[in-house]
mmCIF file of C-alpha atoms in Angstrom:
data_model
loop_
_atom_site.group_PDB
_atom_site.id
_atom_site.type_symbol
_atom_site.label_atom_id
_atom_site.label_comp_id
_atom_site.label_asym_id
_atom_site.label_seq_id
_atom_site.Cartn_x
_atom_site.Cartn_y
_atom_site.Cartn_z
ATOM 1 C CA UNK S 214 -108.267 -18.119 -146.093
ATOM 2 C CA UNK S 215 -111.130 -20.467 -145.295
ATOM 3 C CA UNK S 216 -114.878 -20.515 -146.061
ATOM 4 C CA UNK S 217 -117.751 -21.230 -143.561
ATOM 5 C CA UNK S 218 -120.958 -22.633 -144.289
ATOM 6 C CA UNK S 219 -122.412 -19.168 -144.032
ATOM 7 C CA UNK S 220 -119.865 -17.309 -146.076
ATOM 8 C CA UNK S 221 -120.094 -19.920 -148.915
ATOM 9 C CA UNK S 222 -123.841 -19.309 -149.300
ATOM 10 C CA UNK S 223 -125.093 -22.412 -147.491
ATOM 11 C CA UNK S 224 -127.567 -20.156 -145.849
ATOM 12 C CA UNK S 225 -128.871 -18.272 -148.899
ATOM 13 C CA UNK S 226 -129.372 -21.121 -151.244
ATOM 14 C CA UNK S 227 -131.118 -24.263 -149.799
ATOM 15 C CA UNK S 228 -128.663 -27.274 -149.402
ATOM 16 C CA UNK S 229 -129.810 -30.669 -150.730
ATOM 17 C CA UNK S 230 -130.640 -33.169 -148.060
ATOM 18 C CA UNK S 231 -127.758 -35.447 -149.109
ATOM 19 C CA UNK S 232 -125.270 -32.568 -148.581
ATOM 20 C CA UNK S 233 -127.055 -31.615 -145.345
ATOM 21 C CA UNK S 234 -126.578 -35.101 -144.157
ATOM 22 C CA UNK S 235 -123.007 -35.067 -144.616
ATOM 23 C CA UNK S 236 -122.590 -31.806 -142.799
ATOM 24 C CA UNK S 237 -124.826 -32.942 -139.902
ATOM 25 C CA UNK S 238 -123.031 -36.171 -139.521
ATOM 26 C CA UNK S 239 -119.529 -34.590 -139.205
ATOM 27 C CA UNK S 240 -120.830 -31.815 -136.797
ATOM 28 C CA UNK S 241 -122.576 -34.376 -134.575
ATOM 29 C CA UNK S 242 -119.298 -36.414 -134.406
ATOM 30 C CA UNK S 243 -117.548 -33.194 -133.151
ATOM 31 C CA UNK S 244 -120.306 -32.664 -130.674
ATOM 32 C CA UNK S 245 -120.162 -36.252 -129.566
ATOM 33 C CA UNK S 246 -116.420 -35.880 -129.006
ATOM 34 C CA UNK S 247 -117.055 -32.556 -127.042
ATOM 35 C CA UNK S 248 -119.684 -34.457 -124.942
ATOM 36 C CA UNK S 249 -117.251 -37.257 -123.991
ATOM 37 C CA UNK S 250 -114.772 -34.682 -122.657
ATOM 38 C CA UNK S 251 -117.505 -32.684 -120.994
ATOM 39 C CA UNK S 252 -117.486 -29.499 -123.086
ATOM 40 C CA UNK S 253 -120.034 -27.275 -124.637
ATOM 41 C CA UNK S 254 -119.200 -25.446 -127.828
ATOM 42 C CA UNK S 255 -121.829 -22.710 -126.798
ATOM 43 C CA UNK S 256 -121.675 -20.914 -130.206
ATOM 44 C CA UNK S 257 -122.442 -23.250 -132.877
ATOM 45 C CA UNK S 258 -123.570 -21.700 -136.094
ATOM 46 C CA UNK S 259 -123.047 -21.619 -139.851
ATOM 47 C CA UNK S 260 -120.238 -19.104 -139.337
ATOM 48 C CA UNK S 261 -118.431 -21.536 -136.984
ATOM 49 C CA UNK S 262 -118.403 -24.570 -139.330
ATOM 50 C CA UNK S 263 -115.635 -24.353 -141.702
ATOM 51 C CA UNK S 264 -115.473 -25.880 -145.089
ATOM 52 C CA UNK S 265 -112.007 -27.585 -145.129
ATOM 53 C CA UNK S 266 -111.260 -27.861 -148.908
ATOM 54 C CA UNK S 267 -114.510 -27.477 -150.731
ATOM 55 C CA UNK S 268 -112.766 -27.923 -154.181
ATOM 56 C CA UNK S 269 -111.102 -31.355 -153.443
ATOM 57 C CA UNK S 270 -113.288 -32.649 -150.451
ATOM 58 C CA UNK S 271 -116.836 -31.161 -150.946
ATOM 59 C CA UNK S 272 -118.612 -30.690 -147.767
ATOM 60 C CA UNK S 273 -115.919 -31.920 -145.559
ATOM 61 C CA UNK S 274 -116.300 -29.533 -142.534
ATOM 62 C CA UNK S 275 -114.688 -28.788 -139.098
ATOM 63 C CA UNK S 276 -116.178 -27.039 -136.199
ATOM 64 C CA UNK S 277 -114.336 -23.912 -135.299
ATOM 65 C CA UNK S 278 -114.217 -20.900 -132.804
ATOM 66 C CA UNK S 279 -114.265 -22.353 -129.309
ATOM 67 C CA UNK S 280 -114.154 -18.934 -127.704
ATOM 68 C CA UNK S 281 -117.206 -19.457 -125.799
ATOM 69 C CA UNK S 282 -116.776 -23.141 -125.042
ATOM 70 C CA UNK S 283 -117.135 -24.115 -121.440
ATOM 71 C CA UNK S 284 -116.997 -27.203 -119.019
ATOM 72 C CA UNK S 285 -120.350 -28.753 -118.567
ATOM 73 C CA UNK S 286 -119.698 -28.566 -114.808
ATOM 74 C CA UNK S 287 -118.848 -24.802 -114.966
ATOM 75 C CA UNK S 288 -122.082 -23.508 -116.609
ATOM 76 C CA UNK S 289 -123.471 -20.253 -115.193
ATOM 77 C CA UNK S 290 -127.023 -18.972 -115.323
ATOM 78 C CA UNK S 291 -127.438 -15.837 -117.363
ATOM 79 C CA UNK S 292 -124.464 -16.560 -119.479
ATOM 80 C CA UNK S 293 -124.343 -14.597 -122.709
ATOM 81 C CA UNK S 294 -123.815 -17.422 -125.088
ATOM 82 C CA UNK S 295 -125.020 -18.608 -128.444
ATOM 83 C CA UNK S 296 -125.791 -16.307 -131.335
ATOM 84 C CA UNK S 297 -129.499 -15.303 -131.142
ATOM 85 C CA UNK S 298 -130.967 -17.313 -134.214
ATOM 86 C CA UNK S 299 -129.331 -20.342 -132.874
ATOM 87 C CA UNK S 300 -130.124 -19.806 -129.208
ATOM 88 C CA UNK S 301 -131.853 -22.729 -127.322
ATOM 89 C CA UNK S 302 -135.004 -22.151 -125.273
ATOM 90 C CA UNK S 303 -133.109 -22.755 -122.032
ATOM 91 C CA UNK S 304 -130.701 -19.970 -122.869
ATOM 92 C CA UNK S 305 -133.521 -17.545 -123.931
ATOM 93 C CA UNK S 306 -135.297 -18.165 -120.688
ATOM 94 C CA UNK S 307 -132.220 -17.974 -118.404
ATOM 95 C CA UNK S 308 -132.549 -21.607 -117.323
ATOM 96 C CA UNK S 309 -129.803 -24.230 -116.428
ATOM 97 C CA UNK S 310 -128.306 -25.744 -119.502
ATOM 98 C CA UNK S 311 -126.240 -28.628 -120.725
ATOM 99 C CA UNK S 312 -124.426 -29.677 -123.884
ATOM 100 C CA UNK S 313 -127.968 -30.075 -125.355
ATOM 101 C CA UNK S 314 -127.862 -26.431 -126.299
ATOM 102 C CA UNK S 315 -125.446 -27.381 -129.010
ATOM 103 C CA UNK S 316 -127.931 -29.983 -130.449
ATOM 104 C CA UNK S 317 -130.539 -27.256 -130.581
ATOM 105 C CA UNK S 318 -128.088 -25.050 -132.640
ATOM 106 C CA UNK S 319 -127.395 -28.056 -134.930
ATOM 107 C CA UNK S 320 -130.974 -28.509 -135.530
ATOM 108 C CA UNK S 321 -131.429 -24.791 -136.313
ATOM 109 C CA UNK S 322 -128.328 -25.059 -138.620
ATOM 110 C CA UNK S 323 -129.752 -28.070 -140.511
ATOM 111 C CA UNK S 324 -133.176 -26.502 -140.992
ATOM 112 C CA UNK S 325 -131.709 -23.223 -141.999
ATOM 113 C CA UNK S 326 -129.329 -24.991 -144.626
ATOM 114 C CA UNK S 327 -132.415 -26.885 -146.138
ATOM 115 C CA UNK S 328 -134.729 -23.806 -146.156
ATOM 116 C CA UNK S 329 -132.325 -21.069 -146.974
ATOM 117 C CA UNK S 330 -133.563 -18.918 -144.047
ATOM 118 C CA UNK S 331 -133.480 -19.004 -140.284
ATOM 119 C CA UNK S 332 -136.084 -21.375 -138.743
ATOM 120 C CA UNK S 333 -136.881 -18.983 -135.869
ATOM 121 C CA UNK S 334 -136.142 -15.401 -136.918
ATOM 122 C CA UNK S 335 -136.471 -12.517 -134.656
ATOM 123 C CA UNK S 336 -134.742 -9.143 -133.919
ATOM 124 C CA UNK S 337 -135.037 -9.737 -130.189
ATOM 125 C CA UNK S 338 -135.243 -12.547 -127.757
ATOM 126 C CA UNK S 339 -139.104 -11.797 -127.202
ATOM 127 C CA UNK S 340 -139.507 -12.261 -131.040
ATOM 128 C CA UNK S 341 -137.802 -15.644 -130.812
ATOM 129 C CA UNK S 342 -139.790 -16.816 -127.756
ATOM 130 C CA UNK S 343 -142.961 -15.904 -129.531
ATOM 131 C CA UNK S 344 -141.931 -17.804 -132.653
ATOM 132 C CA UNK S 345 -140.886 -20.844 -130.560
ATOM 133 C CA UNK S 346 -144.456 -20.867 -128.925
ATOM 134 C CA UNK S 347 -146.360 -20.429 -132.052
ATOM 135 C CA UNK S 348 -144.439 -22.471 -134.597
ATOM 136 C CA UNK S 349 -142.951 -25.948 -134.803
ATOM 137 C CA UNK S 350 -140.439 -26.983 -137.401
ATOM 138 C CA UNK S 351 -143.324 -29.086 -139.128
ATOM 139 C CA UNK S 352 -145.392 -25.839 -139.335
ATOM 140 C CA UNK S 353 -142.565 -23.823 -141.014
ATOM 141 C CA UNK S 354 -141.039 -26.514 -143.266
ATOM 142 C CA UNK S 355 -143.212 -29.544 -144.009
ATOM 143 C CA UNK S 356 -145.690 -28.143 -146.451
ATOM 144 C CA UNK S 357 -143.241 -29.187 -149.138
ATOM 145 C CA UNK S 358 -141.481 -32.270 -147.688
ATOM 146 C CA UNK S 359 -141.809 -35.943 -148.048
ATOM 147 C CA UNK S 360 -138.671 -36.340 -146.023
ATOM 148 C CA UNK S 361 -140.034 -38.083 -142.842
ATOM 149 C CA UNK S 362 -136.597 -39.056 -141.463
ATOM 150 C CA UNK S 363 -135.086 -35.533 -141.761
ATOM 151 C CA UNK S 364 -138.206 -34.073 -140.042
ATOM 152 C CA UNK S 365 -138.099 -36.602 -137.364
ATOM 153 C CA UNK S 366 -134.327 -35.862 -136.687
ATOM 154 C CA UNK S 367 -135.117 -32.167 -136.661
ATOM 155 C CA UNK S 368 -138.016 -32.603 -134.164
ATOM 156 C CA UNK S 369 -135.593 -34.535 -131.953
ATOM 157 C CA UNK S 370 -132.869 -31.965 -132.113
ATOM 158 C CA UNK S 371 -135.388 -29.013 -131.490
ATOM 159 C CA UNK S 372 -137.223 -30.493 -128.503
ATOM 160 C CA UNK S 373 -138.067 -27.518 -126.212
ATOM 161 C CA UNK S 374 -137.173 -29.709 -123.110
ATOM 162 C CA UNK S 375 -133.347 -30.342 -123.182
ATOM 163 C CA UNK S 376 -133.694 -33.487 -121.538
ATOM 164 C CA UNK S 377 -135.693 -34.810 -124.422
ATOM 165 C CA UNK S 378 -133.464 -33.416 -127.005
ATOM 166 C CA UNK S 379 -131.415 -35.939 -129.229
ATOM 167 C CA UNK S 380 -127.738 -36.459 -128.165
ATOM 168 C CA UNK S 381 -124.992 -36.366 -130.743
ATOM 169 C CA UNK S 382 -124.708 -40.243 -130.608
ATOM 170 C CA UNK S 383 -128.547 -40.409 -131.264
ATOM 171 C CA UNK S 384 -128.195 -38.171 -134.391
ATOM 172 C CA UNK S 385 -125.404 -40.377 -135.689
ATOM 173 C CA UNK S 386 -127.435 -43.513 -135.273
ATOM 174 C CA UNK S 387 -130.594 -41.729 -136.585
ATOM 175 C CA UNK S 388 -132.245 -43.174 -139.874
ATOM 176 C CA UNK S 389 -131.692 -39.878 -141.687
ATOM 177 C CA UNK S 390 -127.953 -40.172 -141.041
ATOM 178 C CA UNK S 391 -127.499 -43.899 -141.508
ATOM 179 C CA UNK S 392 -130.087 -44.143 -144.333
ATOM 180 C CA UNK S 393 -131.225 -47.442 -142.708
ATOM 181 C CA UNK S 394 -134.863 -46.819 -143.621
ATOM 182 C CA UNK S 395 -134.022 -46.938 -147.265
ATOM 183 C CA UNK S 396 -133.017 -50.628 -146.860
ATOM 184 C CA UNK S 397 -135.947 -52.549 -148.374
ATOM 185 C CA UNK S 398 -137.278 -49.457 -150.228
ATOM 186 C CA UNK S 399 -134.675 -49.474 -153.040
ATOM 187 C CA UNK S 400 -135.093 -52.364 -155.333
ATOM 188 C CA UNK S 401 -131.927 -54.151 -156.257
ATOM 189 C CA UNK S 402 -130.892 -57.257 -158.008
ATOM 190 C CA UNK S 403 -128.588 -59.881 -156.750
#
């Protein structure tokens, strides 16, 4: 038996940014691999990210359940893919889509793990579209944050325009993941 990020409670209790970083990095690596082989996962969510061995390897994860995965060249308008809270704007609106839908889902996952609640809740697609139009991640989350790099990465993954959304490779190189912005901020002795 295995645990997923959802079943272990990563959704109900906010996850520390350091733990969130480890999870995002591993999932972005998986999405980068899928992109190189021309595949879309199409159902990325907390339930489809498995904790491998939380006792001995905390926060080591694997992406699972490729039942809705499809080749980028075989996408179909009107496809019933992505679980509603993770659904990208292009899927909600029935527009053409690419592997960028997986990056949207990863952004929703990251925000949800940090907040302990869905970023864009809704009981219907209409509710979600209304929420997308009226809220930005900064509006929903940042009152309590001083985590500029995390917010910047979230904004990049949650761009309404799929062409502007961060790619898996860009997420892996982002200062939140690499922690490159910390260089020079942390005093050290030689």
